CSV table of C-alpha atoms in Angstrom, one decimal:
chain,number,residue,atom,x,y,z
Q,1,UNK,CA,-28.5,-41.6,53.0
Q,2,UNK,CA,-28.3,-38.7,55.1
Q,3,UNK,CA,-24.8,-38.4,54.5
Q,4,UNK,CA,-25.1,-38.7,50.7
Q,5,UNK,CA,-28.0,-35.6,50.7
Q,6,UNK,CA,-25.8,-33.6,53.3
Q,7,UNK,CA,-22.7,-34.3,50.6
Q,8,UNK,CA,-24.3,-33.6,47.6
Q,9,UNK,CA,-25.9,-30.4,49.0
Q,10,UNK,CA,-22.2,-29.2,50.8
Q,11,UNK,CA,-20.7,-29.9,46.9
Q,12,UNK,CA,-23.6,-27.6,45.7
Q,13,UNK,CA,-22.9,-24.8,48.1
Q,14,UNK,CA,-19.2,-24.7,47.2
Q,15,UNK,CA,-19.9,-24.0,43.6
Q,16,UNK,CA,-22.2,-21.6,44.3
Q,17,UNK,CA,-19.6,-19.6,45.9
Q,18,UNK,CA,-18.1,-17.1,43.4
Q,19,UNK,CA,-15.0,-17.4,44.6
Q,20,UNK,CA,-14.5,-20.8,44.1
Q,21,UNK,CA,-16.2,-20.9,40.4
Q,22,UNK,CA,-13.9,-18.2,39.6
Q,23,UNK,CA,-10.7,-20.1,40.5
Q,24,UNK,CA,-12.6,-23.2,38.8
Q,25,UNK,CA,-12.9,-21.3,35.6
Q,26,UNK,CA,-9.0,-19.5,35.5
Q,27,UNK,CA,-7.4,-23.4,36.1
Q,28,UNK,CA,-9.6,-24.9,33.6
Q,29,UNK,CA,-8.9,-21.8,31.1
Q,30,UNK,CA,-4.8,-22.8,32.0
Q,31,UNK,CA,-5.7,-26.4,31.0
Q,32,UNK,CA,-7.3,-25.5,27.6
Q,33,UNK,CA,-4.0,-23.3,26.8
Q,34,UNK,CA,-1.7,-25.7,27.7
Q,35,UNK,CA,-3.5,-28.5,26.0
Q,36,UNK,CA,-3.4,-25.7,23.0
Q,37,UNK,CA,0.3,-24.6,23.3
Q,38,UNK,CA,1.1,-28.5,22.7
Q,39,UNK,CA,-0.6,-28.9,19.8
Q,40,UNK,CA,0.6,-25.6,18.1
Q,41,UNK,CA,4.2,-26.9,19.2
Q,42,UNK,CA,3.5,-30.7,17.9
Q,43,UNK,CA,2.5,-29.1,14.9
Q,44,UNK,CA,5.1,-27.0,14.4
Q,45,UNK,CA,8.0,-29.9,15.4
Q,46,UNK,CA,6.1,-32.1,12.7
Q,47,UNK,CA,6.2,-29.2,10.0
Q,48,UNK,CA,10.1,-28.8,10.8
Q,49,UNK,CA,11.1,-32.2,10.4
Q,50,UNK,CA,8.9,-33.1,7.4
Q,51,UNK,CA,11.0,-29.8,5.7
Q,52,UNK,CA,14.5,-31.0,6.9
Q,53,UNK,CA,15.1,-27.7,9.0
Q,54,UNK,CA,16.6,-27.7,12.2
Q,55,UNK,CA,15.3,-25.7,15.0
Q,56,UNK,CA,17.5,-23.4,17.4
Q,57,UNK,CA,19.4,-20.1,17.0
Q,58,UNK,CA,22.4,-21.5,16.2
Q,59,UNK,CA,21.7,-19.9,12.5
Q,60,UNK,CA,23.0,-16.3,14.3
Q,61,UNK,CA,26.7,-17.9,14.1
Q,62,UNK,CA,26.4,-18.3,10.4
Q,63,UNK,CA,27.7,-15.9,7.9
Q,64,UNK,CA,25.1,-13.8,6.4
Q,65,UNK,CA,26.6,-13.0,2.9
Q,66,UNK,CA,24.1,-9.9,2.4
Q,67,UNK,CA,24.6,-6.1,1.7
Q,68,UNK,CA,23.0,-3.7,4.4
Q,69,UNK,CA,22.9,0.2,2.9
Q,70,UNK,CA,22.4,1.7,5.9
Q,71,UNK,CA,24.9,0.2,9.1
Q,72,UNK,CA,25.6,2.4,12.1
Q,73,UNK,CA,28.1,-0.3,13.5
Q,74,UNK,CA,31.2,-2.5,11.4
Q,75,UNK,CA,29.3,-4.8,9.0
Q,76,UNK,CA,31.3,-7.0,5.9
Q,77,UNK,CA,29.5,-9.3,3.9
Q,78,UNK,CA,31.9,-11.4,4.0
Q,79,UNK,CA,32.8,-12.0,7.4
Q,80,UNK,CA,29.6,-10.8,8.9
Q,81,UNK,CA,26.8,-13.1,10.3
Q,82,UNK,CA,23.2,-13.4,11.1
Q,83,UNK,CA,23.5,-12.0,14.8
Q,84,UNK,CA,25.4,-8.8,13.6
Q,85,UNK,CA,22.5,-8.2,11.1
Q,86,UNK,CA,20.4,-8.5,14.2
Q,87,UNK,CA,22.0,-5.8,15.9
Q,88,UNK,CA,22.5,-3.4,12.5
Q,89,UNK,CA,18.9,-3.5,12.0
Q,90,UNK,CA,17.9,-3.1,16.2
Q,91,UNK,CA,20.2,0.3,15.5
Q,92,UNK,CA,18.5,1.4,12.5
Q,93,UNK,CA,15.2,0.9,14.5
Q,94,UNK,CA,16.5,2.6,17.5
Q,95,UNK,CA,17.5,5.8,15.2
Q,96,UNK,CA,14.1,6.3,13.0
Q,97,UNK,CA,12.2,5.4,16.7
Q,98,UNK,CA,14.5,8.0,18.8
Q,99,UNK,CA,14.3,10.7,16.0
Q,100,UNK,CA,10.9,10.6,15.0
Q,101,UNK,CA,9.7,10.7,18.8
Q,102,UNK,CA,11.8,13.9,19.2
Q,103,UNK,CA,10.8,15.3,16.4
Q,104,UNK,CA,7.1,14.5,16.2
Q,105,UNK,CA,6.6,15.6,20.3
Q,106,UNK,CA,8.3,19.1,19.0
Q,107,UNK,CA,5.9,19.6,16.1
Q,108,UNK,CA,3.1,17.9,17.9
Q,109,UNK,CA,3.2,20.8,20.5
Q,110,UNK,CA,4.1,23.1,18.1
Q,111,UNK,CA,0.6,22.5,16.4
Q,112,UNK,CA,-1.4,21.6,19.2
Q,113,UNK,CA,-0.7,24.7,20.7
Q,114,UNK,CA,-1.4,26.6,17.7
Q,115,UNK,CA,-4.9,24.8,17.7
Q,116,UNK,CA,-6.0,27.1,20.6
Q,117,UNK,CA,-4.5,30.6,19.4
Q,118,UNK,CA,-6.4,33.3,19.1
Q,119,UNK,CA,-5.4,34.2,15.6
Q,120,UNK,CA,-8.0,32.8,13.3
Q,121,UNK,CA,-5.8,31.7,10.6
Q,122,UNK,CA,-3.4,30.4,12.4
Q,123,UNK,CA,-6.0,28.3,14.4
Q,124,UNK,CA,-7.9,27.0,11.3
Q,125,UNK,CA,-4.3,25.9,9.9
Q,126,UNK,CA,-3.1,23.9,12.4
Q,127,UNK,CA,-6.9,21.9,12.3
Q,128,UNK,CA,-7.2,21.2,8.8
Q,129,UNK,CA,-3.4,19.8,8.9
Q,130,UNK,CA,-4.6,17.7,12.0
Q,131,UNK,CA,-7.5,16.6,10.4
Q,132,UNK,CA,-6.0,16.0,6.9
Q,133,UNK,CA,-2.5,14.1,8.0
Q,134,UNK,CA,-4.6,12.1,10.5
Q,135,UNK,CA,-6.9,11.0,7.8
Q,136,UNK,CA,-4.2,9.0,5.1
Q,137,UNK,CA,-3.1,6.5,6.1
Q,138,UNK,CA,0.9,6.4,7.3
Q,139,UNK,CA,1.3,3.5,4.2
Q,140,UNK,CA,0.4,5.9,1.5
Q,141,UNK,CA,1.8,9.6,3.1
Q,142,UNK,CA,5.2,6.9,3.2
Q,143,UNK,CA,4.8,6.0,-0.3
Q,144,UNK,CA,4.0,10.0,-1.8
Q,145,UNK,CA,7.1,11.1,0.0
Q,146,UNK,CA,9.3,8.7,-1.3
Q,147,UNK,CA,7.9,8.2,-4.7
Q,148,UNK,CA,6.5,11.3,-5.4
Q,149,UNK,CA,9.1,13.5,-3.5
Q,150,UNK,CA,12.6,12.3,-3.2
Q,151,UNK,CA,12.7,9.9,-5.9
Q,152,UNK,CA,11.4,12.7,-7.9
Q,153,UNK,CA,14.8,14.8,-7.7
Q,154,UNK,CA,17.5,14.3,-10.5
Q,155,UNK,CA,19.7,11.4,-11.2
Q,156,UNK,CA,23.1,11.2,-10.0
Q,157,UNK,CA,25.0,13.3,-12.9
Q,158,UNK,CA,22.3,16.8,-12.3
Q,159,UNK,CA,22.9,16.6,-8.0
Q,160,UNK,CA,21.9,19.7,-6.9
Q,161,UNK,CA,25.2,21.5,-5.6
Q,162,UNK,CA,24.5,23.0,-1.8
Q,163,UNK,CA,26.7,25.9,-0.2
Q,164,UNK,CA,29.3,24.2,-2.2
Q,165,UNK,CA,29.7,21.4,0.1
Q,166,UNK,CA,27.3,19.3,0.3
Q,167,UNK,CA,25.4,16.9,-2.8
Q,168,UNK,CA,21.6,15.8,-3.1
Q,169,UNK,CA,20.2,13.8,-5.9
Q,170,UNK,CA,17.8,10.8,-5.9
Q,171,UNK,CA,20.5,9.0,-4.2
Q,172,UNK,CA,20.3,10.7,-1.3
Q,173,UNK,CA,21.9,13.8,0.7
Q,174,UNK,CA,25.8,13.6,0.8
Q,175,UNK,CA,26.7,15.6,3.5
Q,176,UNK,CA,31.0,16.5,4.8
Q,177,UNK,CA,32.2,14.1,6.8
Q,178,UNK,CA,33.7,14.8,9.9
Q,179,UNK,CA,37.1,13.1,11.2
Q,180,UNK,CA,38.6,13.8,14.8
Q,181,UNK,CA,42.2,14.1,15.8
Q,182,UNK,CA,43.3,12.7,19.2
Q,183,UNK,CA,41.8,14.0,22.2
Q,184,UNK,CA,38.3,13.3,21.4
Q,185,UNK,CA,37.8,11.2,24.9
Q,186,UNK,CA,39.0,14.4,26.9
Q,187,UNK,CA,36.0,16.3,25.2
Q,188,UNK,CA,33.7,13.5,25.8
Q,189,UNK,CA,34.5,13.5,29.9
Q,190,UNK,CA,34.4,17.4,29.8
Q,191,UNK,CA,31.2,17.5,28.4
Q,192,UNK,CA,29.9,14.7,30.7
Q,193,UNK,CA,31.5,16.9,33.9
Q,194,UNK,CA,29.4,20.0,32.3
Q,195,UNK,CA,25.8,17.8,31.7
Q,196,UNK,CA,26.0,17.1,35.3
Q,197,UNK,CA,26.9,20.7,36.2
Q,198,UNK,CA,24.0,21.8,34.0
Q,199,UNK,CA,21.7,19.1,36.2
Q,200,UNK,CA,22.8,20.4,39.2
Q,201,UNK,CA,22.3,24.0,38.2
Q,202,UNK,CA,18.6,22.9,37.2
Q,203,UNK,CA,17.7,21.6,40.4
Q,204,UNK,CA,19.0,24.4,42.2
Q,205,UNK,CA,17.0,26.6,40.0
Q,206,UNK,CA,13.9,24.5,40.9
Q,207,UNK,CA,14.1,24.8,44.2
Q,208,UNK,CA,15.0,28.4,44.1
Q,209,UNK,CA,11.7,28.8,41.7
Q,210,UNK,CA,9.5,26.5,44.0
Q,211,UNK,CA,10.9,28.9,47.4
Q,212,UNK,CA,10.9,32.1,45.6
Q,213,UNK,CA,8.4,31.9,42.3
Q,214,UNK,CA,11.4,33.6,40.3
Q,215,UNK,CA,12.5,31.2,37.2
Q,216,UNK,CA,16.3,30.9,36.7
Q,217,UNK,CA,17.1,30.5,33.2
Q,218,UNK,CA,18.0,26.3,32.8
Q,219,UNK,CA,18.4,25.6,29.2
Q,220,UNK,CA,20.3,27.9,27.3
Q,221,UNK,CA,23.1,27.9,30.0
Q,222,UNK,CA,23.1,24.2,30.2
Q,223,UNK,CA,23.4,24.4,26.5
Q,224,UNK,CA,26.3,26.9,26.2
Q,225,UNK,CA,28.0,25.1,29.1
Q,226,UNK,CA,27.8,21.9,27.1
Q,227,UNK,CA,28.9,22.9,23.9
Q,228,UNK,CA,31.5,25.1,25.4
Q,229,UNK,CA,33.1,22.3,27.2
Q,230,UNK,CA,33.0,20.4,24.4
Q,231,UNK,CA,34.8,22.8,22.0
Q,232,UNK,CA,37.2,24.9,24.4
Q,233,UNK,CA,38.5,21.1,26.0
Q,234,UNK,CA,39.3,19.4,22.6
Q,235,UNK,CA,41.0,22.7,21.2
Q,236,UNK,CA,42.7,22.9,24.6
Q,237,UNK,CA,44.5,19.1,23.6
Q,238,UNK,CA,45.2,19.5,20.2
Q,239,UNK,CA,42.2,18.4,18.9
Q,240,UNK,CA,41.5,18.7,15.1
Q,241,UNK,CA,39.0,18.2,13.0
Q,242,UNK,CA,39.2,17.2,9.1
Q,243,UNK,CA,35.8,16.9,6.8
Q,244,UNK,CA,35.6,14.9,4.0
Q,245,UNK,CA,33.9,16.4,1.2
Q,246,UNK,CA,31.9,14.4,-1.3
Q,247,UNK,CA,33.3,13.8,-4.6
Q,248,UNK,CA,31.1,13.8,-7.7
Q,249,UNK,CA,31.5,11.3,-9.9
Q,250,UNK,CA,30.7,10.0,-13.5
Q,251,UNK,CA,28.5,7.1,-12.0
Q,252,UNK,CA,28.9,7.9,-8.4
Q,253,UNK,CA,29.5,10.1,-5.3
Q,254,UNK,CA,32.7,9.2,-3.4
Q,255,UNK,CA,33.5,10.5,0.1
Q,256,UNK,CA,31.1,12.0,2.5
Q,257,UNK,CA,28.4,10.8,4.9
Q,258,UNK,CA,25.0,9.4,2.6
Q,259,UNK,CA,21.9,10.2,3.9
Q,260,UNK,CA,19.3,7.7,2.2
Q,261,UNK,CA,16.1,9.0,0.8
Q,262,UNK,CA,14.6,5.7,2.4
Q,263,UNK,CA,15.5,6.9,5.9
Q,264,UNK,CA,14.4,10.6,4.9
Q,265,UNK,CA,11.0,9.3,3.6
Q,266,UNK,CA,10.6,7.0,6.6
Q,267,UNK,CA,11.4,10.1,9.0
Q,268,UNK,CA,9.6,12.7,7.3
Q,269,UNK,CA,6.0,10.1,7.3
Q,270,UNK,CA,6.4,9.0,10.8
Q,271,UNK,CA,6.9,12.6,12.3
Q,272,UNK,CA,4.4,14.4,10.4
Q,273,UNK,CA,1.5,11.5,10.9
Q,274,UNK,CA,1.9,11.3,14.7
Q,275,UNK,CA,2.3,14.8,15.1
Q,276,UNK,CA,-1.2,15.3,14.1
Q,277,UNK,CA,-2.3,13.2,16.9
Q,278,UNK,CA,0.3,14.4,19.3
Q,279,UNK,CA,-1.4,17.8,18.8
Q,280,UNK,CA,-4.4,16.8,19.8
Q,281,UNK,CA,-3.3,15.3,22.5
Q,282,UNK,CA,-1.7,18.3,23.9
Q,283,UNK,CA,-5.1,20.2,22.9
Q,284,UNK,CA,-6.8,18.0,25.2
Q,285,UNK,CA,-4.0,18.2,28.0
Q,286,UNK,CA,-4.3,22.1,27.4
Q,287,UNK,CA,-8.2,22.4,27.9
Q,288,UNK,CA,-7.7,20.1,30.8
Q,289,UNK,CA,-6.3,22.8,33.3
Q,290,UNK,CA,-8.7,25.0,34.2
Q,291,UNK,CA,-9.8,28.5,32.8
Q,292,UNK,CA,-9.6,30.1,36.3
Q,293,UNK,CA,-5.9,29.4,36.5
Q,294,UNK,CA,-5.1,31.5,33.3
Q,295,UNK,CA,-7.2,34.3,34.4
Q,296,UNK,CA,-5.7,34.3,38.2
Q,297,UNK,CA,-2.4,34.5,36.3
Q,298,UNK,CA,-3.2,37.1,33.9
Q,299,UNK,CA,-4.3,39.2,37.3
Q,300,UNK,CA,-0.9,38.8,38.7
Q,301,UNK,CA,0.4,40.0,35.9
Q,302,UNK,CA,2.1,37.1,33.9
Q,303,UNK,CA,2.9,37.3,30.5
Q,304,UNK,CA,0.7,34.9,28.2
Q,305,UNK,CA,4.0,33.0,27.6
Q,306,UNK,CA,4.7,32.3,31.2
Q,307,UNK,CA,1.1,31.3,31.9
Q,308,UNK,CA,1.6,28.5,29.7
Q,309,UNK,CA,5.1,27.2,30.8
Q,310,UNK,CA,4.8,27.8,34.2
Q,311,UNK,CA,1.1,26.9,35.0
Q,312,UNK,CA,-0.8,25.2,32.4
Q,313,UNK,CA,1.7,22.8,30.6
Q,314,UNK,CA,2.8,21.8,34.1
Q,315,UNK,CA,-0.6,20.7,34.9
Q,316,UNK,CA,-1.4,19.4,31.4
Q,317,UNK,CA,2.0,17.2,31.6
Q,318,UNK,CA,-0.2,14.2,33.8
Q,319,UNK,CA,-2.7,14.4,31.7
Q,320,UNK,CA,-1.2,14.0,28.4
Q,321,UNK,CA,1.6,11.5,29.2
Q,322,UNK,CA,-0.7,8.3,29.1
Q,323,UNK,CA,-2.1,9.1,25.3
Q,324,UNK,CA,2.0,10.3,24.8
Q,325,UNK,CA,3.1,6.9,25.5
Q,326,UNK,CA,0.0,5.4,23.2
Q,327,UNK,CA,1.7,7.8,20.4
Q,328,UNK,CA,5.5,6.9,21.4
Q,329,UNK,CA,4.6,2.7,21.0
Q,330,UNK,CA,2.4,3.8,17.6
Q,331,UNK,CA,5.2,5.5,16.1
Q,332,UNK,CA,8.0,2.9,17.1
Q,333,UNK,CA,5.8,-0.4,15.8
Q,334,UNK,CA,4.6,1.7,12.8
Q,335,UNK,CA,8.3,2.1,11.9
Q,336,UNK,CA,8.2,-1.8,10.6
Q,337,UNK,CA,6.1,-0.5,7.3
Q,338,UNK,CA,9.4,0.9,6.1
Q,339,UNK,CA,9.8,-2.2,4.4
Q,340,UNK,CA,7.5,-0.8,1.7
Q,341,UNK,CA,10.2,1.9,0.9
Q,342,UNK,CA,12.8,-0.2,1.2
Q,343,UNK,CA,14.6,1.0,4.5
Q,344,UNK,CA,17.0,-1.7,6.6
Q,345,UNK,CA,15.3,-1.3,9.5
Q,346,UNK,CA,15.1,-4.2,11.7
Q,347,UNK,CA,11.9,-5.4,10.5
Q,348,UNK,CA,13.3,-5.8,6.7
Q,349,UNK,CA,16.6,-7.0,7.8
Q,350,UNK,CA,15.4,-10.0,9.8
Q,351,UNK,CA,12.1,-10.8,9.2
Q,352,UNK,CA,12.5,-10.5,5.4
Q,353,UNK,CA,16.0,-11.4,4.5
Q,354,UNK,CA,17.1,-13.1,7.4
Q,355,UNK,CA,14.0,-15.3,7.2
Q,356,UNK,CA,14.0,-16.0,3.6
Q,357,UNK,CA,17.9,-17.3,3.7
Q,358,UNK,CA,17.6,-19.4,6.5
Q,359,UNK,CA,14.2,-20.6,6.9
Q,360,UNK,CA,14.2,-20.5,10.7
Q,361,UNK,CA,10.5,-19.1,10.5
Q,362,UNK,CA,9.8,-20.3,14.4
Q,363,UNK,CA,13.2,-18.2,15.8
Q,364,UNK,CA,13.0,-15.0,14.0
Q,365,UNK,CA,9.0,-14.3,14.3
Q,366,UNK,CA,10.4,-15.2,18.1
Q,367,UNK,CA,13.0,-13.0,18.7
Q,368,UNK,CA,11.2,-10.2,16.1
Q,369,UNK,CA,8.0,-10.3,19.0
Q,370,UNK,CA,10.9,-10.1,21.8
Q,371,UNK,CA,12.0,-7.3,20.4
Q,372,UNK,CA,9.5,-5.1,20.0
Q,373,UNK,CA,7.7,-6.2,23.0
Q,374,UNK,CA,11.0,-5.0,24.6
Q,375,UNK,CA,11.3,-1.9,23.1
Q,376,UNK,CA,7.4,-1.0,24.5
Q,377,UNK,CA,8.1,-1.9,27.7
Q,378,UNK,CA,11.1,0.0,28.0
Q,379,UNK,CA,9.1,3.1,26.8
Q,380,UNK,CA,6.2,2.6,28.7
Q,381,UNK,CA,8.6,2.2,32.0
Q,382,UNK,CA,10.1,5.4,31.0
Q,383,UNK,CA,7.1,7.7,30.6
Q,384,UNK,CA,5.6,5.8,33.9
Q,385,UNK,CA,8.6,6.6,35.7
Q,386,UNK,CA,8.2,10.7,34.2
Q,387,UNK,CA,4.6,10.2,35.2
Q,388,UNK,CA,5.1,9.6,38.4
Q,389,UNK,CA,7.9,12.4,38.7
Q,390,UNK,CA,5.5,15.4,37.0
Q,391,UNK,CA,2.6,13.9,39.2
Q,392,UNK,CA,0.6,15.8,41.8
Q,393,UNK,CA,1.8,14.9,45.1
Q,394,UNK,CA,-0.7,15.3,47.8
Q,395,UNK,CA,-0.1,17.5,50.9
C-alpha cells in the first residue's frame, strides 16, 4: 500500500516538473503530425488512383510541346521537355528577382534619403510617393502599367522610331543586337584578372582609410579598370562586334533583341512598390545613428556628403539589413503575380501550364515550394553573411 501511495505520488512529481511536461507535450505534438501527414498522404494516394494519374517526376522527361516568349537558355517546342521549362522559367525568375532588387535598393535610398533633406519640397516629394506607392496594392500598380501604359503605345505598323536604331510599339522594345567575333573568352579572363585587381585595390584602400582616415577612390577606378580590360583585350585579338538592327515589317519586327512589355511592366511595379518601403527603411537606419555623430563631424570639418558615407550609412548598414532582407524575399515571392500580366516567369510556366498538361498537381506545388523556399534561404544567407561582415565588432 505504501508502495502504491509512494508510486502514485513519485508519478505526480514527475509531471509537475516543467521539463518533463514540456518534452511530453513536443512528442505528443510529433504524434498528432505524423498521424496527420498519413492521412493527408492516404488521401492524396486514393485521389491519384481514383483519377488514373501516376505519381513521380518522371513527367520532367516528357516533351513539353508549348511556346515560352521569353527564354534566356535553348528552348524548341518540339524537342524540348518539362524539365527545361523548369529551368527557362527559374531564369526568368532569377532576372526580374536580381533586377528589381538592384534597382529598387538604388531608388529606395535615393528616396529615403531624400525623406530627411532639408529642402522642403524635395522632402514633402519623396513622402507623399512613399505614402502613395505603399498604399496600392502591387496587383493593380502591375495591372495600370501594363494596361494603361505599355499596352497603350501604337500597334506594330506606327512603332515609334528611336535614334534610328532601335523600335518600340505595344509589342515591346526592339533593341540592336549584339554578335561577337572570336576572342570573346580572352576578354572574359581579362576582365576577371581586372575584378580581382579592383578587389585587391579596395582592400588596400580600406586599410589605408582605417590607418590613415584618408578615402582612396574604389569604384570609379575599379570601374574603368574593368571595362578597359574588357575593351582594350578583345580589340587586342581581333575581336569584332556586329549588331543586328531590327527590321520593320508589314506584320512584324524581324532581327533585334525583344524586350517584352510583360517583363517591363513586371519590372517597372516591383521596383517602384518596394522602393517605397526600402526608403523607409533606410529613413529609419538613417535616424538610427546618432545626432552627435553628424555634429562631431561637421566640427572636423567634413563635407555633408562625407558625413553620410563615411559615418552615418556605415552605422545605419546593421540596422537596416534585417528589414532589407524582409524587402529582398517580398519583392522575389511577389514576382509570382506576374501571371496576371502574362509574364513566363517560373510561377506561370510551371504551376500554370506545366500543371494544367500534366496533371501532376502533388510534384509541381512540390518542387514550386522547393523553389522558392530555396531562393529565400539563399538570400537570407547572403545578407546574414553581409550582416555579420558590416557588423560592429567589439574591442
Amino acid at each position: 500500500m505504501v508502495g502504491e501511495k509512494s508510486g502514485g505520488w513519485g508519478r505526480a512529481a514527475l509531471l509537475d516538473n516543467p521539463r518533463v511536461r514540456g518534452i511530453l507535450y513536443q512528442v505528443g505534438l510529433c504524434v498528432a503530425v505524423a498521424f496527420a501527414a498519413v492521412a493527408v498522404w492516404r488521401n492524396v494516394a486514393d485521389n491519384l488512383a481514383r483519377n488514373h494519374i501516376t505519381s513521380g517526376f518522371g513527367f520532367l522527361d516528357q516533351i513539353a510541346g508549348f511556346d515560352i516568349s521569353q527564354t534566356l537558355i535553348d528552348y524548341s517546342v518540339q524537342t524540348s521537355t518539362y524539365g527545361r521549362a523548369f529551368w527557362v522559367g527559374l531564369l526568368n525568375t532569377l532576372l526580374i528577382a536580381v533586377l528589381g532588387i538592384v534597382l529598387a535598393t538604388i531608388l529606395g535610398f535615393v528616396i529615403g534619403i531624400a525623406r530627411l533633406s532639408r529642402n522642403w519640397l524635395l522632402a514633402n516629394v519623396a513622402r507623399a510617393y512613399v505614402e502613395f506607392v505603399r498604399n496600392i496594392p502591387l496587383l493593380l500598380q502591375l495591372l495600370f502599367w501594363y494596361n494603361a501604359v505599355l499596352k497603350a503605345l501604337p500597334d506594330i505598323r506606327e512603332s515609334i522610331p528611336i535614334a534610328g536604331i532601335a523600335l518600340l510599339n505595344n509589342r515591346g522594345l526592339f533593341l540592336p543586337q549584339p554578335s561577337f567575333g572570336p576572342g570573346l573568352a580572352w576578354a572574359a579572363l581579362a576582365g576577371v584578372a581586372a575584378l580581382a585587381i579592383a578587389f585587391v585595390w579596395r582592400f588596400i584602400a580600406q586599410r589605408r582609410f582605417e590607418r590613415t582616415g584618408h578615402p582612396l577612390p574604389v569604384l570609379v577606378p575599379g570601374v574603368i579598370l574593368v571595362i578597359g580590360a574588357l575593351i582594350l583585350t578583345y580589340a587586342a585579338v581581333g575581336g569584332t562586334i556586329e549588331f543586328a538592327f531590327p527590321q520593320l515589317g508589314r506584320f512584324n519586327v524581324s532581327g533585334g533583341v525583344e524586350i517584352l512589355p510583360e517583363f517591363v511592366a513586371l519590372l517597372f511595379g516591383l521596383v517602384i512598390y518596394t522602393a517605397a518601403f526600402i526608403a523607409e527603411v533606410v529613413r529609419a537606419g538613417l535616424l538610427s545613428v546618432p545626432r552627435g555623430q553628424s555634429e562631431a563631424a561637421a566640427a572636423l570639418g567634413l563635407r555633408r556628403g562625407q558625413i553620410l558615407n563615411l559615418i552615418i550609412i556605415p552605422q545605419a548598414k546593421r540596422v537596416m539589413i534585417p528589414p532589407l532582407t524582409n524587402q529582398y524575399l517580398n519583392l522575389t515571392k511577389n514576382s509570382s503575380l506576374a501571371v496576371a500580366i502574362g509574364y513566363p516567369d517560373f510561377v506561370q510556366i510551371f504551376t500554370g501550364t506545366v500543371l494544367n498538361q500534366t496533371g501532376q498537381a502533388v510534384e509541381v506545388v512540390l518542387i514550386t515550394l522547393a523553389v522558392y523556399l530555396a531562393l529565400s534561404f539563399a538570400t537570407s544567407a547572403a545578407m546574414g553573411w553581409y550582416g555579420a561582415r558590416v557588423a560592429f565588432v567589439s574591442r
